[in-house]
């Protein structure tokens, strides 16, 4: 079920398939929350036979306008504790932004709950803009969306040597932003992190838990977490921020350059581990050393700019392969398969590539789903009607942070720069606070998008917080599980103990091996 966890991260999108309550026999009223048994399709994501509760809670549409009486319904899921005594609820945000809280919770509960110790109910919800909660869609229907996708190539800035790809990305960003603006102009500005945090506390206020927040945020969920810690420090009882993003940059840059700090080193480590595991890494036979393999991969990418080729019904070009890099380096469990795909591109094995393309997830091009920019772009402060400032950030920050992958966010930066909404409430404060209870930050040593550096950066502002270093690969601790990390998380939630500063946890299984389950 871990697939569901990966599906929530930065450029992936969990299905936002609408669900409807199908079981009306069981109803439990808890203050303002009406709980029912979750629909079957959510239970099917779980491999235990437990019953999950799904609830709804009415909250204000606009927290900044007391004269507005409009309300929206939040969709909530609750996974019951497995052990006594119960120690309250832990709230989860799985990232994105735009990840569907209900499917991600149902799909990962049986993995996550033991890690929390089992004494807590697990709660998640669909943040505004996702699921049925103020759904954010930029198209009338899937036909319109498919037609629009024809124009949205999402080119990476360096796909051409003359900069024309970036020009194209910026124009596409405008096309997309305008389309979303037109479709969502009635409610678009009510989507955003600050309102989502207020929603989260509304849910908590209805749970009979003295308003004390216990929280685990992953990836973008760490921005939500750090913002909550800053807005409501007195209400923080426990907070695990796993796969930490630099929140300063989330709000105040176009493309969050610090995110890519460890991208190149993670890529190099992937190639190194490949060379050390010739039996499970097909790519290893194409070079005598990791360094030479890296050079070969660089050359392969450059070559694809001018010499793309076709396989099946697809054009294998620089954009496609690079975007695939980005998705696959997240997920060490599929490193062998990733290497096999790269080998097929390297030797231009059209047969192998056609077969891979026909399979579910190979070359899954992350679509520019609408929920991510709905939150992320609306939260951001910098805007620009011209390409100049975006290009400056690419050249001054992103290319210097990651020589190999720094042009990755070209399109999202372009869309955000020209975004048609500003979240009605955007958090514009500092990330410094003395929380009621200190937070636990966790960073992976080789995380391609949420570097350890960002965990230290954010921890700096929160008094008493500690950084736990998870000495693994991929995005967030789940990517390469560690019973050591899990034990620290359980101790923190159950006993309120933090690891000593400087603690490092090793993953259970090495790369290119089957993970311990
Ligand atoms: C779930 O319930 C079914 C039928 O009641 C049973 O066969 C199965 O073993 C149960 N599975 C678990 C994980 O408890
Ligand atoms: C709305 O009402 C609340 C509670 O009465 C008050 O604290 C808040 O300042 C008001 N907000 C505005 C924008 O008037
Ligand atoms: C506040 O809500 C009222 C009633 O819906 C509306 O007329 C007014 O325009 C809103 N004010 C702002 C600033 O959105
Ligand atoms: C999709 O929406 C458009 C309006 O934007 C409409 O013209 C078209 O008929 C719709 N297509 C379908 C299949 O509903
Ligand atoms: C949204 O845009 C449409 C079309 O441009 C317009 O008809 C509608 O009045 C707008 N709604 C709001 C709330 O601005
Ligand atoms: C191409 O891939 C196919 C299927 O994986 C494999 O059987 C074949 O040996 C490969 N050919 C070359 C030239 O690598
Ligand atoms: C993109 O091009 C710039 C300028 O030519 C270069 O500095 C940078 O390393 C390249 N980045 C990528 C990811 O190709
Ligand atoms: C954290 O990151 C921000 C934005 O990049 C930077 O301005 C700030 O100096 C950093 N703080 C620390 C303590 O490193
Ligand atoms: C919490 O403390 C108890 C008592 O010291 C200990 O037995 C337990 O292992 C600790 N951790 C968890 C996750 O229960």
Coordinates of C-alpha atoms in Angstrom, one line a residue, residues 122-506:
X122 CA -5.4 8.5 13.1
X123 CA -7.3 11.4 11.5
X124 CA -7.0 12.9 8.1
X125 CA -9.2 15.1 6.0
X126 CA -9.5 16.5 2.5
X127 CA -8.0 19.9 2.6
X128 CA -9.9 22.6 0.7
X129 CA -9.4 22.2 -3.0
X130 CA -9.2 18.4 -2.8
X131 CA -11.9 15.7 -2.8
X132 CA -15.4 17.1 -2.5
X133 CA -14.2 19.9 -0.2
X134 CA -14.3 23.0 -2.5
X135 CA -13.0 20.9 -5.4
X136 CA -10.6 22.8 -7.5
X137 CA -10.9 21.9 -11.2
X138 CA -9.9 24.1 -14.1
X139 CA -12.0 22.3 -16.7
X140 CA -15.6 21.6 -17.2
X141 CA -15.0 18.0 -18.0
X142 CA -12.4 15.4 -18.9
X143 CA -12.8 16.1 -22.6
X144 CA -11.8 19.8 -22.0
X145 CA -8.9 18.7 -19.8
X146 CA -7.6 16.3 -22.4
X147 CA -7.9 19.0 -25.1
X148 CA -6.0 21.4 -22.9
X149 CA -3.3 18.9 -22.2
X150 CA -2.5 18.9 -25.9
X151 CA -1.2 22.4 -25.6
X152 CA 0.4 21.9 -22.2
X153 CA 3.7 20.2 -23.0
X154 CA 5.2 21.2 -19.7
X155 CA 8.7 21.7 -21.2
X156 CA 11.7 21.9 -19.0
X157 CA 13.7 25.0 -19.4
X158 CA 16.8 23.3 -20.7
X159 CA 15.1 21.1 -23.2
X160 CA 16.5 23.5 -25.8
X161 CA 19.8 25.2 -25.7
X162 CA 18.5 28.6 -26.8
X163 CA 16.0 29.2 -23.9
X164 CA 13.0 28.8 -26.2
X165 CA 11.7 25.9 -24.0
X166 CA 11.5 28.2 -21.0
X167 CA 9.6 30.8 -23.1
X168 CA 7.1 28.1 -24.0
X169 CA 6.8 27.0 -20.4
X170 CA 6.0 30.6 -19.3
X171 CA 3.3 30.9 -22.0
X172 CA 1.9 27.6 -21.0
X173 CA 1.9 28.7 -17.3
X174 CA -0.2 31.7 -18.3
X175 CA -2.6 29.7 -20.4
X176 CA -3.1 27.3 -17.5
X177 CA -3.4 30.0 -14.8
X178 CA -6.0 31.9 -16.8
X179 CA -8.0 28.8 -17.4
X180 CA -8.1 28.0 -13.7
X181 CA -8.9 31.6 -12.8
X182 CA -11.9 31.6 -15.2
X183 CA -13.2 28.3 -13.9
X184 CA -12.7 28.9 -10.2
X185 CA -13.2 32.6 -9.8
X186 CA -16.1 32.1 -7.4
X187 CA -14.3 30.2 -4.7
X188 CA -10.6 29.9 -5.7
X189 CA -9.3 32.4 -3.2
X190 CA -10.7 30.3 -0.3
X191 CA -8.2 27.5 -1.0
X192 CA -4.9 27.8 0.8
X193 CA -2.8 26.6 3.7
X194 CA -3.8 29.1 6.4
X195 CA -7.5 28.4 6.0
X196 CA -6.7 24.7 5.9
X197 CA -5.0 25.0 9.2
X198 CA -8.0 26.7 10.7
X199 CA -10.1 23.9 9.3
X200 CA -7.8 21.3 11.0
X201 CA -8.2 23.1 14.4
X202 CA -12.0 23.1 13.9
X203 CA -12.0 19.4 13.5
X204 CA -9.8 19.0 16.6
X205 CA -12.1 21.3 18.6
X206 CA -14.9 18.8 17.9
X207 CA -13.0 15.8 19.2
X208 CA -13.1 16.3 22.9
X209 CA -9.3 16.4 23.2
X210 CA -8.8 19.8 24.9
X211 CA -7.7 21.3 21.6
X212 CA -4.2 19.9 21.8
X213 CA -2.9 19.1 18.3
X214 CA -0.9 16.0 17.6
X215 CA 0.2 16.0 14.0
X216 CA 2.3 14.2 11.4
X217 CA 3.0 16.1 8.2
X218 CA 4.9 14.8 5.2
X219 CA 6.5 16.8 2.4
X220 CA 4.1 19.7 1.8
X221 CA 2.5 18.6 5.1
X222 CA 5.6 20.0 6.8
X223 CA 4.8 23.4 5.4
X224 CA 1.3 23.1 6.7
X225 CA 2.9 21.9 10.0
X226 CA 5.4 24.6 10.3
X227 CA 2.7 27.2 9.5
X228 CA 0.5 25.7 12.2
X229 CA 3.3 25.7 14.7
X230 CA 3.9 29.4 14.0
X231 CA 0.2 30.4 14.0
X232 CA -0.9 28.4 17.0
X233 CA 2.3 27.5 19.1
X234 CA 0.3 27.1 22.3
X235 CA -1.9 24.4 20.8
X236 CA 0.9 22.1 19.6
X237 CA 1.2 19.0 21.7
X238 CA 3.1 16.7 19.3
X239 CA 4.3 17.4 15.7
X240 CA 6.4 15.2 13.5
X241 CA 7.5 16.9 10.3
X242 CA 8.9 14.3 7.9
X243 CA 10.5 15.2 4.6
X244 CA 10.8 18.9 5.5
X245 CA 10.3 21.7 3.0
X246 CA 11.8 25.1 3.6
X247 CA 8.6 27.1 4.4
X248 CA 10.3 30.4 4.0
X249 CA 10.9 29.5 0.4
X250 CA 7.5 27.9 -0.1
X251 CA 5.9 31.2 0.5
X252 CA 8.5 33.6 -0.8
X253 CA 10.1 32.1 -3.9
X254 CA 8.7 31.0 -7.3
X255 CA 10.2 27.6 -7.3
X256 CA 11.5 26.6 -3.9
X257 CA 15.2 26.2 -5.0
X258 CA 16.4 24.7 -1.7
X259 CA 14.3 21.7 -2.4
X260 CA 16.8 20.5 -5.0
X261 CA 19.8 20.7 -2.7
X262 CA 20.5 17.0 -2.6
X263 CA 19.0 16.0 -6.0
X264 CA 22.4 15.6 -7.7
X265 CA 24.0 13.7 -4.8
X266 CA 21.0 11.4 -4.6
X267 CA 21.3 10.7 -8.3
X268 CA 25.0 10.0 -7.9
X269 CA 24.3 7.7 -4.9
X270 CA 21.8 5.9 -7.0
X271 CA 24.4 5.3 -9.7
X272 CA 27.0 4.2 -7.1
X273 CA 24.6 1.7 -5.6
X274 CA 23.8 0.5 -9.1
X275 CA 27.4 -0.3 -9.7
X276 CA 27.6 -2.2 -6.4
X277 CA 24.6 -4.3 -7.3
X278 CA 25.2 -5.6 -10.8
X279 CA 22.7 -8.5 -10.4
X280 CA 19.7 -6.1 -9.7
X281 CA 20.9 -3.1 -11.7
X282 CA 20.8 -3.6 -15.4
X283 CA 22.5 -0.3 -16.1
X284 CA 25.7 -1.3 -14.3
X285 CA 27.0 -3.2 -17.3
X286 CA 27.2 0.0 -19.4
X287 CA 30.1 1.6 -17.6
X288 CA 33.1 0.6 -15.5
X289 CA 32.5 3.1 -12.7
X290 CA 29.7 5.3 -11.2
X291 CA 31.5 8.4 -12.5
X292 CA 31.6 7.1 -16.0
X293 CA 28.0 6.0 -15.8
X294 CA 27.0 9.5 -14.7
X295 CA 28.8 11.0 -17.7
X296 CA 27.0 8.5 -19.9
X297 CA 23.6 9.5 -18.5
X298 CA 24.4 13.2 -19.1
X299 CA 25.4 12.5 -22.6
X300 CA 22.3 10.4 -23.2
X301 CA 20.1 13.3 -22.0
X302 CA 21.9 15.8 -24.2
X303 CA 21.5 13.6 -27.1
X304 CA 17.8 13.2 -26.5
X305 CA 17.4 17.0 -27.0
X306 CA 18.2 16.8 -30.7
X307 CA 17.6 13.1 -31.3
X308 CA 14.4 12.0 -29.7
X309 CA 12.9 8.7 -30.9
X310 CA 9.6 6.9 -30.8
X311 CA 8.4 3.9 -28.9
X312 CA 4.9 2.6 -29.0
X313 CA 2.8 5.8 -29.5
X314 CA 5.2 8.0 -27.5
X315 CA 8.1 10.2 -28.3
X316 CA 11.0 9.4 -26.0
X317 CA 12.5 12.9 -25.6
X318 CA 14.4 14.9 -23.0
X319 CA 11.3 16.1 -21.3
X320 CA 9.7 12.7 -20.9
X321 CA 12.9 11.0 -19.6
X322 CA 13.8 13.9 -17.3
X323 CA 10.3 14.0 -15.8
X324 CA 10.5 10.3 -15.3
X325 CA 13.8 10.7 -13.5
X326 CA 12.2 13.1 -11.2
X327 CA 9.4 10.7 -10.3
X328 CA 11.5 7.6 -10.0
X329 CA 14.3 8.9 -7.8
X330 CA 11.7 9.4 -5.1
X331 CA 11.2 5.8 -4.7
X332 CA 14.1 3.4 -3.8
X333 CA 11.8 0.4 -3.8
X334 CA 11.7 0.7 -7.6
X335 CA 15.3 1.5 -8.3
X336 CA 15.9 -1.7 -10.1
X337 CA 13.1 -1.0 -12.4
X338 CA 14.2 2.6 -12.9
X339 CA 17.6 1.3 -13.9
X340 CA 16.1 -1.1 -16.4
X341 CA 14.1 1.8 -17.9
X342 CA 17.2 4.0 -18.2
X343 CA 19.1 1.1 -19.8
X344 CA 16.3 0.8 -22.4
X345 CA 16.5 4.5 -23.2
X346 CA 20.3 4.3 -23.3
X347 CA 20.4 1.5 -25.9
X348 CA 17.2 2.7 -27.5
X349 CA 15.5 -0.6 -27.0
X350 CA 12.2 0.2 -28.5
X351 CA 10.7 -3.2 -27.8
X352 CA 11.5 -2.9 -24.1
X353 CA 10.3 0.7 -23.9
X354 CA 7.1 0.0 -25.7
X355 CA 6.4 -2.8 -23.1
X356 CA 7.3 -0.5 -20.2
X357 CA 5.1 2.3 -21.6
X358 CA 2.2 -0.1 -21.9
X359 CA 2.5 -1.0 -18.2
X360 CA 0.8 1.0 -15.6
X361 CA 3.5 3.2 -14.0
X362 CA 6.4 3.2 -16.4
X363 CA 6.9 6.6 -17.8
X364 CA 3.9 7.9 -16.0
X365 CA 4.1 11.5 -16.9
X366 CA 3.0 13.5 -13.9
X367 CA 0.1 15.5 -15.1
X368 CA -0.2 19.1 -14.0
X369 CA -3.1 18.3 -11.8
X370 CA -5.0 21.3 -10.6
X371 CA -5.1 20.7 -6.9
X372 CA -1.4 21.3 -6.4
X373 CA -1.2 24.8 -7.9
X374 CA -4.6 25.6 -6.3
X375 CA -2.9 25.6 -2.9
X376 CA 0.8 26.2 -3.7
X377 CA 0.5 29.0 -6.1
X378 CA -2.3 30.7 -4.1
X379 CA 0.0 30.7 -1.0
X380 CA 3.0 32.2 -2.8
X381 CA 3.8 35.9 -2.6
X382 CA 6.0 36.6 -5.6
X383 CA 4.2 37.2 -8.9
X384 CA 5.4 38.3 -12.3
X385 CA 3.8 39.0 -15.6
X386 CA 7.1 38.6 -17.4
X387 CA 9.6 35.8 -17.6
X388 CA 12.6 37.8 -16.3
X389 CA 12.3 37.3 -12.6
X390 CA 11.5 33.6 -13.0
X391 CA 14.6 33.2 -15.2
X392 CA 16.7 35.0 -12.6
X393 CA 15.6 32.6 -9.9
X394 CA 16.4 29.7 -12.3
X395 CA 19.8 31.0 -13.1
X396 CA 20.8 32.4 -9.7
X397 CA 19.4 29.7 -7.5
X398 CA 18.0 26.6 -9.2
X399 CA 20.8 25.8 -11.7
X400 CA 23.4 26.4 -8.9
X401 CA 21.5 24.2 -6.5
X402 CA 21.2 21.3 -8.9
X403 CA 23.2 21.3 -12.1
X404 CA 21.3 18.2 -13.3
X405 CA 17.7 18.8 -12.3
X406 CA 17.4 22.5 -11.5
X407 CA 15.2 23.3 -14.4
X408 CA 12.6 20.8 -13.3
X409 CA 10.0 23.2 -11.9
X410 CA 10.0 25.5 -15.0
X411 CA 6.3 25.1 -15.6
X412 CA 5.0 25.2 -12.1
X413 CA 7.1 28.3 -11.4
X414 CA 5.6 29.8 -14.5
X415 CA 2.1 29.0 -13.5
X416 CA 2.5 30.3 -10.0
X417 CA 4.1 33.5 -11.2
X418 CA 1.0 34.2 -13.2
X419 CA -1.5 32.6 -10.9
X420 CA -4.9 34.3 -10.8
X421 CA -5.6 33.8 -7.1
X422 CA -4.1 35.0 -3.8
X423 CA -5.3 32.9 -0.9
X424 CA -7.6 35.0 1.1
X425 CA -5.4 34.5 4.1
X426 CA -1.7 33.9 3.3
X427 CA 0.7 33.3 6.2
X428 CA 3.3 36.1 6.1
X429 CA 4.9 35.7 9.5
X430 CA 8.1 34.2 10.7
X431 CA 8.8 30.5 11.4
X432 CA 9.9 31.1 15.0
X433 CA 8.0 29.9 18.0
X434 CA 8.1 28.3 21.3
X435 CA 5.5 25.6 20.9
X436 CA 3.7 24.1 23.8
X437 CA 5.7 20.9 23.2
X438 CA 8.8 20.7 21.0
X439 CA 8.5 19.3 17.5
X440 CA 10.4 16.4 15.9
X441 CA 11.8 17.1 12.4
X442 CA 13.0 14.2 10.3
X443 CA 15.2 14.5 7.2
X444 CA 16.6 11.8 4.9
X445 CA 20.3 11.9 4.0
X446 CA 19.5 11.5 0.3
X447 CA 16.1 12.9 -0.4
X448 CA 15.9 14.4 -3.9
X449 CA 13.3 17.1 -3.0
X450 CA 13.3 17.7 0.8
X451 CA 16.9 17.9 1.8
X452 CA 18.2 17.4 5.3
X453 CA 19.3 21.0 5.1
X454 CA 15.7 22.2 5.1
X455 CA 14.9 20.1 8.2
X456 CA 17.8 21.9 10.0
X457 CA 16.7 25.2 8.7
X458 CA 13.1 24.8 10.0
X459 CA 14.1 23.2 13.3
X460 CA 16.2 26.3 14.0
X461 CA 13.1 28.4 14.5
X462 CA 11.2 26.1 16.9
X463 CA 12.5 26.1 20.4
X464 CA 13.5 22.7 21.7
X465 CA 12.8 20.9 18.5
X466 CA 15.2 18.1 17.3
X467 CA 16.3 16.9 13.9
X468 CA 16.4 13.1 13.5
X469 CA 18.6 12.1 10.5
X470 CA 17.2 9.1 8.6
X471 CA 20.2 7.8 6.7
X472 CA 18.1 6.6 3.8
X473 CA 17.2 7.4 0.2
X474 CA 14.1 8.7 -1.4
X475 CA 11.4 11.1 -0.4
X476 CA 10.3 11.0 3.2
X477 CA 11.1 8.2 5.7
X478 CA 8.7 5.7 4.2
X479 CA 10.7 5.5 1.0
X480 CA 13.3 3.3 2.8
X481 CA 11.9 2.2 6.1
X482 CA 13.9 2.0 9.3
X483 CA 12.8 0.3 12.5
X484 CA 15.1 2.7 14.3
X485 CA 13.3 5.8 12.9
X486 CA 9.9 4.1 13.6
X487 CA 10.9 3.5 17.2
X488 CA 11.8 7.2 17.7
X489 CA 8.5 8.3 16.2
X490 CA 6.5 5.9 18.5
X491 CA 8.5 7.0 21.5
X492 CA 7.8 10.6 20.6
X493 CA 4.0 10.2 20.2
X494 CA 3.6 7.7 23.1
X495 CA 6.0 8.9 25.7
X496 CA 6.9 12.4 24.6
X497 CA 10.6 11.6 24.3
X498 CA 12.7 13.2 21.6
X499 CA 15.9 11.7 20.2
X500 CA 19.2 13.2 21.2
X501 CA 20.3 15.9 18.8
X502 CA 22.6 14.3 16.2
X503 CA 20.8 11.0 16.2
X504 CA 21.1 9.0 13.0
X505 CA 19.0 6.1 12.0
X506 CA 19.9 3.5 9.4

